[in-house]
Each structure stands twice: as structure tokens, then as C-alpha cells.
PDB file of C-alpha atoms and ligand atoms in Angstrom:
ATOM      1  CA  UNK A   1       0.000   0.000   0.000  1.00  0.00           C
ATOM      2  CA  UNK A   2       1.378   3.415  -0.993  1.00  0.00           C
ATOM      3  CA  UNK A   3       0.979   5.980   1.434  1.00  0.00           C
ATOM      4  CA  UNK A   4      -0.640   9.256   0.608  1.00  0.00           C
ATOM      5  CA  UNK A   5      -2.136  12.234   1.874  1.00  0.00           C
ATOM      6  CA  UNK A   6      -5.107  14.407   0.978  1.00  0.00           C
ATOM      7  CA  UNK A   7      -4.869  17.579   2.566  1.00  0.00           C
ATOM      8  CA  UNK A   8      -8.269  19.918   2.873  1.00  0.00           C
ATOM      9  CA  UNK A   9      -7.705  23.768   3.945  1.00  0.00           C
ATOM     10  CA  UNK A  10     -10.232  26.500   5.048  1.00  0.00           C
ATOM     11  CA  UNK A  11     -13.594  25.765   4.937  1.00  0.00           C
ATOM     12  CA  UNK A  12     -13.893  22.615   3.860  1.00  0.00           C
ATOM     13  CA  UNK A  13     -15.137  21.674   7.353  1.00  0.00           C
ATOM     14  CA  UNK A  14     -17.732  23.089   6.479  1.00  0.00           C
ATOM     15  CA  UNK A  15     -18.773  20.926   3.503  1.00  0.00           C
ATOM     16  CA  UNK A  16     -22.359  19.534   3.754  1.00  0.00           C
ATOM     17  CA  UNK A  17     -24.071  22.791   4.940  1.00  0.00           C
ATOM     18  CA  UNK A  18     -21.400  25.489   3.138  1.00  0.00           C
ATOM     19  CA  UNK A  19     -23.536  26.785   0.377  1.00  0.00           C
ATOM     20  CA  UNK A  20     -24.377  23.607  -0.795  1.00  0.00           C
ATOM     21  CA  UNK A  21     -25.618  24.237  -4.421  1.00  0.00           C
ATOM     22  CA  UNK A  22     -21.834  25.655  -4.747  1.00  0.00           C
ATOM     23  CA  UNK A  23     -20.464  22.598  -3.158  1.00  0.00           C
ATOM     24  CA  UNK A  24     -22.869  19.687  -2.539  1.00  0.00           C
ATOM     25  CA  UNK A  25     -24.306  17.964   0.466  1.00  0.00           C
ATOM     26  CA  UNK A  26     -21.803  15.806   1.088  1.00  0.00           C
ATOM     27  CA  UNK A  27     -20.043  16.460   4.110  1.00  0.00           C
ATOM     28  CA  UNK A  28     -16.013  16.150   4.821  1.00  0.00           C
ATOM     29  CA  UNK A  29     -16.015  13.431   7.181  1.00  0.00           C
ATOM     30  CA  UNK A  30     -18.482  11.540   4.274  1.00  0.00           C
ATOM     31  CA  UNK A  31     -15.551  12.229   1.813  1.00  0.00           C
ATOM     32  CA  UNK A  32     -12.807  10.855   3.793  1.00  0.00           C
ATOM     33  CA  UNK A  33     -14.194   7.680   4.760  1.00  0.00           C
ATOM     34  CA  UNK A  34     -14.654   7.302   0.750  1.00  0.00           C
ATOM     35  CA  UNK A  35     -11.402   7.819   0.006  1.00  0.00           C
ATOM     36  CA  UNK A  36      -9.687   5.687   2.362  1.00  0.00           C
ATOM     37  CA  UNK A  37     -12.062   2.382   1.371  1.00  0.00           C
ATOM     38  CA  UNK A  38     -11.629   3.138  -2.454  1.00  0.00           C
ATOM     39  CA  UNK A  39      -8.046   4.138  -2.032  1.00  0.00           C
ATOM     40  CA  UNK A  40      -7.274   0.719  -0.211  1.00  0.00           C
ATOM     41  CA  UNK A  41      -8.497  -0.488  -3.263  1.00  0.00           C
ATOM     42  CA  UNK A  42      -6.297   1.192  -5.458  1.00  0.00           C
ATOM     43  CA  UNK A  43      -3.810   0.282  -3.392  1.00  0.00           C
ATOM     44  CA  UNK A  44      -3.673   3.495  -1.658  1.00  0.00           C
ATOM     45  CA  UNK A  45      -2.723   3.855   2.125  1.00  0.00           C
ATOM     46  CA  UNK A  46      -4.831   7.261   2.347  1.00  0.00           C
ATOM     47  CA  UNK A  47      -4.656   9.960   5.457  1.00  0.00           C
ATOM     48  CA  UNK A  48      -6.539  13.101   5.589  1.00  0.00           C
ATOM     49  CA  UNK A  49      -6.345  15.954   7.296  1.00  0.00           C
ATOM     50  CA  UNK A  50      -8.135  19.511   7.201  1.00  0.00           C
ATOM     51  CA  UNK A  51      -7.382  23.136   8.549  1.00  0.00           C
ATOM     52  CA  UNK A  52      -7.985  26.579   8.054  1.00  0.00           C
ATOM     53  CA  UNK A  53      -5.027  27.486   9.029  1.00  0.00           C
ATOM     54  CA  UNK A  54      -2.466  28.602   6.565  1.00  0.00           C
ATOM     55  CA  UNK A  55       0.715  27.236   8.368  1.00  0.00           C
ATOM     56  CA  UNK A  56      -0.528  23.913   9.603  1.00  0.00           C
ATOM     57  CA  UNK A  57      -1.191  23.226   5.950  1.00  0.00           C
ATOM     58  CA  UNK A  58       2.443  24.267   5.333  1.00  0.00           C
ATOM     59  CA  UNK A  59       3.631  22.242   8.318  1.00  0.00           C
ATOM     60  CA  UNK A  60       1.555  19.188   6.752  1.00  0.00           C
ATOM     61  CA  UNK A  61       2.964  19.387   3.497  1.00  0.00           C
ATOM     62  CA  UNK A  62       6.203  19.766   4.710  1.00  0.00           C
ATOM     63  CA  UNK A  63       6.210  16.546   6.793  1.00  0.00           C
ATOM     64  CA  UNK A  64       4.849  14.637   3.571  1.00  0.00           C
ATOM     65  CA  UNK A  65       8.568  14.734   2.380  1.00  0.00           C
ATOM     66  CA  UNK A  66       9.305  11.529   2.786  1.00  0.00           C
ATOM     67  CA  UNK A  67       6.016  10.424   4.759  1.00  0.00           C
ATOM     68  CA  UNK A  68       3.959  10.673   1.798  1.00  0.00           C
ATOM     69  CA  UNK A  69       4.667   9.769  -1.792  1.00  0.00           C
ATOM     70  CA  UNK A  70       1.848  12.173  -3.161  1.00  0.00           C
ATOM     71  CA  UNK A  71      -0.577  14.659  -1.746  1.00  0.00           C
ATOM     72  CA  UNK A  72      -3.883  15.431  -3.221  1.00  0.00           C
ATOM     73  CA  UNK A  73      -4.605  19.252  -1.676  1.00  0.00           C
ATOM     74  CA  UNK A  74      -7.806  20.923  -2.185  1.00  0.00           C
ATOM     75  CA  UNK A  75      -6.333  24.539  -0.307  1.00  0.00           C
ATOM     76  CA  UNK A  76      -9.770  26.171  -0.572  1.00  0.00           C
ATOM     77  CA  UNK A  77      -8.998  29.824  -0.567  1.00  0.00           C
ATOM     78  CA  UNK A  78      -5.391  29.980  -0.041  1.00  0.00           C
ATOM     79  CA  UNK A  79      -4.906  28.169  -3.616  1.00  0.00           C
ATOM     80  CA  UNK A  80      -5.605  32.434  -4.972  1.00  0.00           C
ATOM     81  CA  UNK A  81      -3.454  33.474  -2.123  1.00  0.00           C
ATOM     82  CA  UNK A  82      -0.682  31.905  -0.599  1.00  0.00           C
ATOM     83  CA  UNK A  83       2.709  31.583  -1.773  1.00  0.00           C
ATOM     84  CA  UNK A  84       3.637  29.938   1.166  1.00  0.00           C
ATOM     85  CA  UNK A  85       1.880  26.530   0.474  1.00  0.00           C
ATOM     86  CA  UNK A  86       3.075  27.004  -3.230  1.00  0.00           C
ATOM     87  CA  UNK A  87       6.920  27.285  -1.776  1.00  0.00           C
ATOM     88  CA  UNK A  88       5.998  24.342   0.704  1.00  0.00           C
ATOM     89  CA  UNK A  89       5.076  22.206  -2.212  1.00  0.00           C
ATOM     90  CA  UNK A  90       7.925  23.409  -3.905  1.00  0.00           C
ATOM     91  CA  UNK A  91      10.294  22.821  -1.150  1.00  0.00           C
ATOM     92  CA  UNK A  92       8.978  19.243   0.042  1.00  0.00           C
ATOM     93  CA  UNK A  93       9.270  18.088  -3.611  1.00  0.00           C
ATOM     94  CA  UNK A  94       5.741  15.590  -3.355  1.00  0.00           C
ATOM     95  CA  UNK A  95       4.335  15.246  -6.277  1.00  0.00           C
ATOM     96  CA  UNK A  96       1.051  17.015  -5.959  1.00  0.00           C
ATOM     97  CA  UNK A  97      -2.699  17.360  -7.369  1.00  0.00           C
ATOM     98  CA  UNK A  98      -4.418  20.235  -6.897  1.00  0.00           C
ATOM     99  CA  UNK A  99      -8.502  20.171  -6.912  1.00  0.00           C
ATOM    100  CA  UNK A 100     -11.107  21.826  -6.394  1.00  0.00           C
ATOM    101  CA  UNK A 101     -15.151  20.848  -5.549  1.00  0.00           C
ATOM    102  CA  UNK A 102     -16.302  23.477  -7.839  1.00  0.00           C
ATOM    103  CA  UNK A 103     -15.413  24.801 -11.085  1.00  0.00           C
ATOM    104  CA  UNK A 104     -13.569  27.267 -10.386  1.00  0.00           C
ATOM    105  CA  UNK A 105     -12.709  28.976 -13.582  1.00  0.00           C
ATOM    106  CA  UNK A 106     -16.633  29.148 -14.125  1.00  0.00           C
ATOM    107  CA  UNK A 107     -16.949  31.933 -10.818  1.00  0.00           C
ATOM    108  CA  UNK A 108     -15.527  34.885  -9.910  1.00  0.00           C
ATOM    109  CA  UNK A 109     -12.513  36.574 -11.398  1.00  0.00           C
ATOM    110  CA  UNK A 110     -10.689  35.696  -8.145  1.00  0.00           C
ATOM    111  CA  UNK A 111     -10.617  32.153  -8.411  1.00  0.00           C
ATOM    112  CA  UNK A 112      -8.871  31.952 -11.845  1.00  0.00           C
ATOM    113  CA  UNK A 113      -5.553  32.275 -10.610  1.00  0.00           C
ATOM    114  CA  UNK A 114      -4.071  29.602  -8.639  1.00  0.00           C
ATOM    115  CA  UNK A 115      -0.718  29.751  -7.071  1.00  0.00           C
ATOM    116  CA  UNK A 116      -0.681  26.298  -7.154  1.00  0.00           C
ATOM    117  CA  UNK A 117      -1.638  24.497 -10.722  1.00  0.00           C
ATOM    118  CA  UNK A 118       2.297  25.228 -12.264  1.00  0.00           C
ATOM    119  CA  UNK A 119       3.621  23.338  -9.328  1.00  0.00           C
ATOM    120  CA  UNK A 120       1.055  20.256  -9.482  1.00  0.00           C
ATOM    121  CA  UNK A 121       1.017  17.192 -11.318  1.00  0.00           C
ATOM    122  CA  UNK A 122      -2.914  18.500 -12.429  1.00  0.00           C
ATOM    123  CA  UNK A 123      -5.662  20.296 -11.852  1.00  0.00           C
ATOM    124  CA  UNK A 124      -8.991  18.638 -11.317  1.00  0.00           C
ATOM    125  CA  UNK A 125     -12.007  20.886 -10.756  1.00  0.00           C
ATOM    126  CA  UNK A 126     -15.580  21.235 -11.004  1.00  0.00           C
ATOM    127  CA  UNK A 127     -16.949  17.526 -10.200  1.00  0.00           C
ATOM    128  CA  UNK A 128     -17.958  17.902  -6.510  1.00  0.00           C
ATOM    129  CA  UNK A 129     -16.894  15.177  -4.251  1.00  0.00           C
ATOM    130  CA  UNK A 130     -16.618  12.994  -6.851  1.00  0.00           C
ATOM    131  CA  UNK A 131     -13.264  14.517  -7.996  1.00  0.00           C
ATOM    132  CA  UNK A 132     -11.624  13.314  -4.951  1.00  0.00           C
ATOM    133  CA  UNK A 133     -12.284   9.820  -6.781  1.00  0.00           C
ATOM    134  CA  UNK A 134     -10.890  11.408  -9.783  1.00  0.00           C
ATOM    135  CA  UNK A 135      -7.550  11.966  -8.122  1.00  0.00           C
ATOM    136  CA  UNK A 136      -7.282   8.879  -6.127  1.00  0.00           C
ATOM    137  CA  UNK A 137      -7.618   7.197  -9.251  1.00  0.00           C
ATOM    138  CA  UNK A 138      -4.804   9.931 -11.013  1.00  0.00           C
ATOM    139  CA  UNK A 139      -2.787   9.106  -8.179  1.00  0.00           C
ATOM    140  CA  UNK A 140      -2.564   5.667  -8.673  1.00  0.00           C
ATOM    141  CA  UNK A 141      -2.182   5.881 -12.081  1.00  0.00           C
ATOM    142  CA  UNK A 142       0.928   8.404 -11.571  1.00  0.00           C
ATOM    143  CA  UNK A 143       2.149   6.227  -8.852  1.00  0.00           C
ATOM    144  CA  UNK A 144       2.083   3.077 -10.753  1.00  0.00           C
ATOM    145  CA  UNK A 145       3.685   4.396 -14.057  1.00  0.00           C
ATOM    146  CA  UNK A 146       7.421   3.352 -14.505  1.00  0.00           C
TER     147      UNK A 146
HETATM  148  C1  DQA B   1     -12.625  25.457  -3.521  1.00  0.00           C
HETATM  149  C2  DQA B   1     -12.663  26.679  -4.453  1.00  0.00           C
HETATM  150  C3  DQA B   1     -12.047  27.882  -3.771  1.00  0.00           C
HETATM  151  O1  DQA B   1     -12.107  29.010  -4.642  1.00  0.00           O
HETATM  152  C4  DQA B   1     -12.796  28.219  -2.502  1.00  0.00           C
HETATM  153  O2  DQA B   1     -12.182  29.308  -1.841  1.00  0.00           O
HETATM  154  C5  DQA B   1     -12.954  27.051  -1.604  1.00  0.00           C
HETATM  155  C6  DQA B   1     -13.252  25.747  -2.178  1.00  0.00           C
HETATM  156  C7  DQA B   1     -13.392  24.252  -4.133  1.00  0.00           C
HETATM  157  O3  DQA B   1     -13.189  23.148  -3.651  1.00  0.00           O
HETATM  158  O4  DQA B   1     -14.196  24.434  -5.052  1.00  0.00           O
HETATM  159  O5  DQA B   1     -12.898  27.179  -0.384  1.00  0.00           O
HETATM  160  O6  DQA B   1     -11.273  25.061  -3.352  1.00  0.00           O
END
């Protein structure tokens, strides 16, 4: 089983009752306990983890160096602000996919730029909760190529 980690930042605690015709029903807890059972069978050892707090996420990406061997991060609001994460992602040298519940090229003018999409393997956005399965299954994929 290959270990990796999907990281969720601000707000996604939230998920379930956070303007859910943005984001769906689904809640985060809901989410996680799909990825780990169809990780495992991908062959994916999957932790998650969620905060709204700009350096715990740095802190958790940093301690994926060598923990991890890929991080699926969904960074919520600090994807259109935060260099930092970028430069943690940069610095920890994980291979990582960034996504996104909505679609976020389809909203405001603010969400088009993304300080993290140069520095991921890809970019998957605008499927809901169903895009984590997207990834896990881009993960493996990535994971298993030679
Ligand atoms: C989000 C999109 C971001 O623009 C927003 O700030 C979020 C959630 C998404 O999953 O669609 O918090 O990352």
C-alpha cells in the first residue's frame, strides 16, 4: 500500500451545509471515509487531514517529504493566495494534485488564478466530491507508471 495524503484547507469543514448548491451535500467526514475504502483499493494507504489554518497546511505538506509519496490538496482559498503553500510544495518536492469541488474557472474573477496548478502534477475541478475519486484514481495511475 502506498501511502498518501489528501490535505483539505479553510472551509472545507464546512462541507455539507457550506452553500451547498456551490459545493454539494456531502459532508467532509463523508468524503474521507470514501477515500480511504476506495483508495485501499487502489492500493492506496490514504490519510486526511483539514485546517484553516495557513501554516498547519504548510507544516503538513512539509512533513509529507518523505512520509507521503503524493498529496492530493484541495487549499480552498489559499490556492488564490498563498505563496507559502506554493513554496511548501515546492520545497517538500511531493508530487502534488491540486482540486477543487467546484469549477472554479466558471466563478468569480478571483478564483482563476491559482498559485498552485504550475507546481502540481494536475488540476482537477468542477466535479464535486466525486473529484476526490478522480484523483485517487490519477494518483494511482501516476504512482504506478514506470
Ligand atoms: C474550492 C474553491 C475555492 O475558490 C474556494 O475558496 C474554496 C473551495 C473548491 O473546492 O471548489 O474554499 O477550493
Amino acid at each position: 500500500m502506498t501511502p498518501i495524503l489528501i490535505l483539505n484547507g479553510p472551509n472545507l469543514n464546512m462541507l455539507g451545509t457550506r452553500e451547498p448548491e456551490v459545493y454539494g451535500a456531502t459532508t467532509l467526514p463523508q468524503i474521507e471515509d470514501r477515500c480511504v475504502a476506495f483508495g485501499k483499493s487502489l492500493g492506496l494507504d490514504v490519510t486526511c487531514a483539514q485546517s484553516n489554518s495557513e501554516g498547519a497546511l504548510v507544516d503538513m505538506v512539509q512533513a509529507a517529504k518523505g512520509t507521503h509519496a503524493l498529496i492530493i490538496l484541495n487549499a480552498g482559498a489559499y490556492t488564490h493566495t498563498s505563496v507559502a503553500l506554493r513554496d511548501a510544495v515546492s520545497a517538500a518536492a511531493v508530487p502534488m494534485i491540486e482540486l477543487h469541488l467546484s469549477n472554479v474557472h466558471a466563478r468569480e474573477a478571483f478564483r482563476h488564478h491559482s498559485y498552485l496548478s504550475d507546481v502540481a502534477l494536475g488540476v482537477i475541478c468542477g466535479f464535486g466530491a466525486k473529484g476526490y475519486d478522480l484523483a485517487l484514481e490519477a494518483a494511482a495511475n501516476h504512482l504506478a507508471a514506470p
